[in-house]
Amino acid sequence: MRVLVTGGAGFIGSHVVEALAEHGHEPVVFDLRDGLDVRDATAVASALTDVDAVCHQAAMVGLGTGFGDAVEYVSRNDLGTAVLLAAMVEAGVRRLVLAGSMVVYGEGRYACEGHGVVRPGPRAVADLDAGRFEPRCPRCGEELTPGLVGEDAPADPRNVYATTKLAQEHLAAAWARATGGSAVSLRYHNVYGPGMPRDTPYAGVASFFRSALAHGRAPSVFEDGGQRRDFVHVRDVAAANVAALTAELRGGALTAYNTGSGEPHTVGAMARALADAYGGPEPVVTGEYRLGDVRHITADSSRLRAELGWKAEIGFEEGMREFATAKLRGE
């Protein structure tokens, strides 16, 4: 199968390209680093020649530097996706795998002892300033117990990036309905591994910690370090893309799959594991926060395992040991 991989020279995209080649497919790299912009309809149309499927990894990621980035996020992520999908219609390409994100959920799944499953609203600045980081039950104000979020949870994006990722899914779903094509959104959780970009406001927390250690600085852990995430290795994510690209899927709709390790860890625990593997220095918990961050978001990836036969193969400790000395992009 000949697969166009947008963002194919990027962090996750390059691993997808490698995994496709290892499984006997022909990946075609389309990347901004080569002067190929997914918003360029002519370039995209040319790249789709004789292509059987598209793996859409190209995106502007992370929280960025503030709301001033909103226009660029929408342009790259949503306009770019619309241009790509329109070109796929013309080229007759009917299979799409989209790099989705867990950020579309906002906060994860919470249960209140008295009121069952509830969805807390955005955390108040006054609470964050006072170090009150845990969301409370919106009905009684009591403490909540975090759990695993499933794909059927309602979307509730809490920042610009999250909003654009949800819009990408809606565009892909509309494309699938209009063409009868098959569309999959792999909702990545916290992806880490070799080749992560370093020293950029758009990188993930694992990259921030790894860059700090490489400079001899202690990783700075925001809030109290107790925020829960699902850290999934990039090679496992690449394998999920291959599975989605080759699966027998129904046409005319978009199917979303959480793509996580299934092993929740706190950000503080991740920082400690990485620092231990690197040889120090120890992380420092700062109490700082980023408005728009969520407290707990961890994946229930059972649907991906059951329907596509995929499972994460690289455990947390093993992955952190490798990542501690892996080369980052920009080094």
C-alpha positions as a printed NumPy array, in Angstrom:
array([[  0.   ,   0.   ,   0.   ],
       [  1.246,   3.467,  -0.926],
       [  0.615,   5.841,   1.997],
       [  1.009,   9.61 ,   2.04 ],
       [  2.283,  10.635,   5.48 ],
       [  1.804,  14.343,   6.116],
       [  4.261,  15.56 ,   8.715],
       [  6.312,  12.507,   7.781],
       [  9.613,  14.103,   8.802],
       [  8.321,  15.124,  12.241],
       [  8.548,  13.365,  15.578],
       [  5.666,  10.917,  15.313],
       [  5.458,  11.004,  11.522],
       [  9.03 ,   9.809,  11.033],
       [  8.348,   6.792,  13.244],
       [  5.155,   6.074,  11.287],
       [  7.145,   6.184,   8.047],
       [  9.673,   3.735,   9.474],
       [  6.968,   1.372,  10.733],
       [  5.152,   1.404,   7.383],
       [  8.343,   0.56 ,   5.508],
       [  9.089,  -2.259,   7.95 ],
       [  5.679,  -3.762,   7.177],
       [  6.238,  -3.687,   3.426],
       [  4.301,  -0.526,   2.589],
       [  5.487,   2.457,   0.553],
       [  5.39 ,   5.647,   2.644],
       [  5.441,   8.989,   0.825],
       [  6.713,  11.814,   3.03 ],
       [  5.014,  15.207,   2.827],
       [  6.484,  17.66 ,   5.311],
       [  6.889,  21.38 ,   5.888],
       [ 10.617,  20.808,   6.452],
       [ 10.839,  19.992,   2.743],
       [  8.879,  23.103,   1.777],
       [  5.636,  21.122,   1.421],
       [  2.757,  22.855,   3.162],
       [ -0.485,  20.923,   3.602],
       [ -2.339,  24.198,   2.998],
       [ -0.929,  24.274,  -0.576],
       [ -3.642,  22.611,  -2.664],
       [ -1.406,  22.169,  -5.698],
       [  1.377,  20.484,  -3.725],
       [ -1.085,  18.217,  -1.923],
       [ -2.818,  17.203,  -5.169],
       [  0.532,  16.273,  -6.71 ],
       [  1.552,  14.251,  -3.663],
       [ -1.674,  12.214,  -3.783],
       [ -0.843,  10.694,  -7.173],
       [ -1.226,   6.885,  -7.007],
       [ -1.74 ,   7.01 ,  -3.226],
       [ -3.954,   4.402,  -1.526],
       [ -4.298,   6.006,   1.914],
       [ -3.345,   9.095,   3.907],
       [ -1.855,   9.212,   7.403],
       [ -2.341,  12.823,   8.489],
       [  0.253,  13.689,  11.137],
       [  0.984,  17.293,  10.147],
       [ -0.156,  19.719,  12.849],
       [  0.852,  22.567,  15.083],
       [  0.909,  20.965,  18.53 ],
       [  1.054,  21.885,  22.223],
       [ -0.315,  24.866,  24.115],
       [  2.039,  27.315,  22.417],
       [  2.744,  30.723,  23.903],
       [ -0.759,  32.128,  24.35 ],
       [ -3.996,  32.937,  22.527],
       [ -2.023,  34.979,  20.019],
       [ -1.16 ,  31.645,  18.376],
       [ -4.83 ,  30.957,  17.604],
       [ -4.797,  32.09 ,  13.972],
       [ -1.752,  29.955,  13.166],
       [ -3.219,  26.905,  14.943],
       [ -6.484,  27.168,  13.024],
       [ -4.675,  27.77 ,   9.746],
       [ -2.267,  24.861,  10.029],
       [ -4.545,  22.338,  11.677],
       [ -8.03 ,  23.056,  10.367],
       [ -7.487,  24.838,   7.052],
       [ -4.682,  22.388,   6.294],
       [ -6.945,  19.418,   7.002],
       [ -9.731,  20.875,   4.837],
       [ -7.322,  21.383,   1.918],
       [ -6.041,  17.818,   2.284],
       [ -9.522,  16.274,   2.432],
       [-10.73 ,  18.244,  -0.583],
       [ -7.708,  17.031,  -2.551],
       [ -8.401,  13.453,  -1.451],
       [-11.91 ,  13.749,  -2.894],
       [-10.486,  14.764,  -6.262],
       [ -7.823,  12.038,  -6.152],
       [-10.289,   9.321,  -5.159],
       [ -8.41 ,   8.411,  -1.965],
       [-10.874,   6.886,   0.492],
       [ -8.81 ,   5.888,   3.536],
       [ -7.636,   8.317,   6.211],
       [ -5.902,   7.94 ,   9.568],
       [ -5.782,  11.176,  11.542],
       [ -3.433,  12.064,  14.381],
       [ -6.071,  12.893,  16.963],
       [ -5.493,  13.859,  20.577],
       [ -6.827,  13.201,  24.047],
       [ -7.064,  16.984,  24.5  ],
       [-10.509,  16.901,  22.863],
       [-11.93 ,  15.561,  26.143],
       [-10.79 ,  18.432,  28.338],
       [-10.696,  16.958,  31.819],
       [-10.785,  13.182,  32.064],
       [-13.321,  10.931,  33.752],
       [-14.234,  11.674,  37.368],
       [-16.547,  10.084,  39.887],
       [-18.083,  11.657,  42.982],
       [-18.956,   9.405,  45.909],
       [-22.379,  10.978,  46.165],
       [-23.205,  11.859,  42.56 ],
       [-21.487,   9.245,  40.426],
       [-19.749,  10.223,  37.191],
       [-19.54 ,  14.004,  36.831],
       [-17.744,  16.489,  34.581],
       [-16.077,  19.36 ,  36.417],
       [-15.79 ,  22.692,  34.656],
       [-12.541,  24.537,  33.954],
       [-10.463,  25.178,  37.051],
       [-10.719,  28.71 ,  38.449],
       [ -7.664,  30.971,  38.458],
       [ -8.234,  31.741,  42.144],
       [ -8.061,  28.03 ,  42.99 ],
       [ -4.932,  27.512,  40.93 ],
       [ -3.251,  30.544,  42.49 ],
       [ -4.044,  29.117,  45.921],
       [ -2.603,  25.708,  45.038],
       [ -5.989,  24.02 ,  44.867],
       [ -5.37 ,  21.927,  41.787],
       [ -7.866,  19.09 ,  42.126],
       [-11.247,  19.608,  40.438],
       [-14.249,  19.347,  42.718],
       [-17.703,  17.915,  42.158],
       [-19.767,  20.585,  40.372],
       [-22.822,  19.561,  42.438],
       [-21.523,  19.195,  45.988],
       [-17.946,  20.503,  45.936],
       [-16.488,  17.278,  47.32 ],
       [-13.305,  15.558,  46.146],
       [-13.443,  13.464,  42.986],
       [-11.799,  10.187,  42.012],
       [-10.168,  10.221,  38.544],
       [-10.637,   7.261,  36.203],
       [-10.056,   6.174,  32.608],
       [-11.817,   8.131,  29.885],
       [-13.469,   6.26 ,  27.017],
       [-14.058,   7.39 ,  23.459],
       [-17.751,   7.967,  24.088],
       [-17.066,  10.687,  26.659],
       [-18.336,  14.106,  25.532],
       [-15.8  ,  16.426,  23.945],
       [-14.917,  19.516,  25.968],
       [-11.781,  21.19 ,  24.549],
       [-10.202,  23.657,  26.976],
       [ -7.669,  25.524,  24.78 ],
       [ -7.06 ,  26.572,  21.179],
       [ -5.017,  23.517,  20.245],
       [ -7.69 ,  21.184,  21.626],
       [-10.378,  23.051,  19.722],
       [ -8.518,  22.648,  16.431],
       [ -7.98 ,  18.927,  17.041],
       [-11.711,  18.433,  17.568],
       [-12.448,  20.442,  14.426],
       [-10.105,  18.133,  12.485],
       [-12.217,  15.168,  13.581],
       [-15.439,  16.884,  12.515],
       [-13.95 ,  17.679,   9.111],
       [-12.786,  14.078,   8.688],
       [-16.222,  12.772,   9.698],
       [-17.911,  15.064,   7.172],
       [-15.479,  13.88 ,   4.477],
       [-16.217,  10.239,   5.298],
       [-19.99 ,  10.782,   5.098],
       [-19.695,  12.637,   1.793],
       [-17.391,  10.12 ,   0.115],
       [-18.073,   6.8  ,   1.809],
       [-14.459,   6.75 ,   2.846],
       [-13.125,   5.302,   6.095],
       [-11.645,   7.653,   8.681],
       [ -9.91 ,   6.853,  11.947],
       [ -8.81 ,   9.33 ,  14.597],
       [ -6.133,   7.943,  16.899],
       [ -6.495,  10.075,  20.001],
       [ -2.911,  10.118,  21.182],
       [ -2.182,  10.502,  24.845],
       [  1.238,  11.775,  25.995],
       [  3.592,  10.494,  23.306],
       [  7.31 ,  10.424,  24.083],
       [ 10.452,   8.823,  22.717],
       [ 13.503,   9.339,  20.49 ],
       [ 13.316,  12.292,  18.141],
       [ 11.096,  14.518,  20.29 ],
       [ 11.717,  18.218,  19.623],
       [ 13.619,  20.058,  22.336],
       [ 13.58 ,  23.607,  23.687],
       [ 10.301,  24.701,  22.1  ],
       [  7.035,  25.896,  23.701],
       [  5.187,  23.418,  21.474],
       [  6.921,  20.277,  22.77 ],
       [  5.47 ,  17.886,  25.324],
       [  6.295,  17.737,  29.013],
       [  8.603,  14.74 ,  28.561],
       [ 10.714,  16.788,  26.138],
       [ 10.866,  19.724,  28.575],
       [ 12.164,  17.452,  31.336],
       [ 14.648,  15.697,  29.071],
       [ 15.99 ,  19.021,  27.754],
       [ 16.425,  20.339,  31.291],
       [ 18.41 ,  17.262,  32.308],
       [ 20.624,  17.574,  29.235],
       [ 21.467,  21.12 ,  30.332],
       [ 22.224,  20.013,  33.896],
       [ 19.031,  21.586,  35.257],
       [ 16.418,  20.019,  37.486],
       [ 13.128,  19.321,  35.669],
       [ 10.512,  21.87 ,  36.761],
       [  7.264,  20.086,  37.626],
       [  4.165,  22.299,  37.526],
       [  1.323,  22.241,  40.056],
       [  2.119,  19.659,  42.75 ],
       [  3.221,  16.949,  40.307],
       [  0.111,  14.905,  41.014],
       [ -1.567,  15.405,  37.629],
       [ -2.16 ,  12.029,  35.96 ],
       [ -1.296,  11.259,  32.354],
       [ -0.832,   8.22 ,  30.12 ],
       [  2.685,   8.217,  28.648],
       [  2.817,   6.115,  25.486],
       [  5.976,   5.374,  23.515],
       [  6.217,   6.739,  19.978],
       [  6.992,   3.315,  18.466],
       [  3.767,   1.973,  19.949],
       [  1.908,   4.938,  18.459],
       [  3.497,   4.247,  15.064],
       [  2.34 ,   0.625,  15.307],
       [ -1.194,   1.84 ,  16.039],
       [ -1.115,   3.885,  12.839],
       [ -0.066,   0.853,  10.784],
       [ -2.853,  -1.191,  12.381],
       [ -5.434,   1.495,  11.583],
       [ -4.224,   1.907,   8.009],
       [ -4.487,  -1.799,   7.261],
       [ -7.664,  -2.707,   9.19 ],
       [-10.983,  -3.548,   7.551],
       [-13.129,  -0.57 ,   8.567],
       [-16.632,   0.545,   7.702],
       [-16.923,   3.46 ,   5.332],
       [-18.948,   6.611,   5.697],
       [-17.978,   7.437,   9.267],
       [-15.123,   8.365,  11.564],
       [-14.076,   5.999,  14.342],
       [-12.064,   7.355,  17.26 ],
       [ -9.617,   5.255,  19.255],
       [ -7.799,   6.24 ,  22.418],
       [ -4.125,   5.499,  21.905],
       [ -2.412,   5.152,  25.251],
       [ -0.318,   2.702,  27.222],
       [ -3.083,   1.859,  29.675],
       [ -0.708,   2.638,  32.573],
       [ -1.48 ,   6.01 ,  34.215],
       [  1.403,   7.799,  35.941],
       [  1.676,  11.21 ,  37.53 ],
       [  3.783,  13.891,  35.892],
       [  5.895,  13.969,  39.044],
       [  6.543,  10.219,  38.823],
       [  7.53 ,  10.564,  35.183],
       [  9.974,  13.356,  36.021],
       [ 11.522,  11.259,  38.803],
       [ 11.822,   8.162,  36.608],
       [ 13.471,  10.178,  33.857],
       [ 15.846,  11.942,  36.259],
       [ 16.79 ,   8.64 ,  37.892],
       [ 17.511,   7.064,  34.519],
       [ 19.538,  10.095,  33.44 ],
       [ 21.45 ,  10.334,  36.725],
       [ 19.909,  13.521,  38.129],
       [ 19.37 ,  16.235,  39.078],
       [ 16.163,  15.559,  40.978],
       [ 12.963,  17.285,  39.815],
       [ 11.705,  20.426,  41.538],
       [  7.968,  20.897,  42.119],
       [  7.238,  24.581,  41.454],
       [  3.511,  25.046,  42.079],
       [  3.278,  26.981,  38.8  ],
       [  0.489,  26.212,  36.348],
       [ -0.575,  26.831,  32.778],
       [ -4.11 ,  28.085,  32.267],
       [ -5.836,  25.659,  29.92 ],
       [ -4.033,  22.6  ,  31.26 ],
       [ -6.237,  19.868,  32.682],
       [ -5.599,  17.993,  35.895],
       [ -6.114,  14.333,  35.04 ],
       [ -6.578,  12.683,  31.646],
       [ -5.803,   8.989,  31.186],
       [ -6.936,   6.609,  28.49 ],
       [ -9.131,   3.581,  28.233],
       [ -7.557,   2.059,  25.119],
       [ -9.523,  -1.207,  25.237],
       [-11.442,  -0.391,  22.04 ],
       [ -8.212,  -0.12 ,  20.049],
       [ -6.977,  -3.416,  21.479],
       [-10.264,  -5.217,  20.837],
       [-11.041,  -3.925,  17.34 ],
       [ -7.592,  -3.495,  15.785],
       [ -5.555,  -5.997,  17.786],
       [ -3.072,  -3.35 ,  18.928],
       [ -1.475,  -3.078,  22.346],
       [  1.371,  -1.042,  23.78 ],
       [  4.548,  -3.111,  23.96 ],
       [  6.99 ,  -0.716,  25.627],
       [  6.53 ,  -0.363,  29.38 ],
       [  6.965,   2.864,  31.337],
       [ 10.259,   2.026,  33.041],
       [ 11.813,   0.606,  29.883],
       [ 10.683,   3.566,  27.83 ],
       [ 12.   ,   6.128,  30.317],
       [ 15.394,   4.399,  30.471],
       [ 15.671,   4.617,  26.697],
       [ 14.36 ,   8.18 ,  26.528],
       [ 16.837,   9.393,  29.137],
       [ 19.704,   9.015,  26.666],
       [ 17.846,   9.154,  23.342],
       [ 18.72 ,  11.851,  20.851],
       [ 16.19 ,  14.674,  20.643],
       [ 15.403,  16.687,  17.529],
       [ 17.575,  19.79 ,  17.548],
       [ 20.484,  18.22 ,  19.445]])
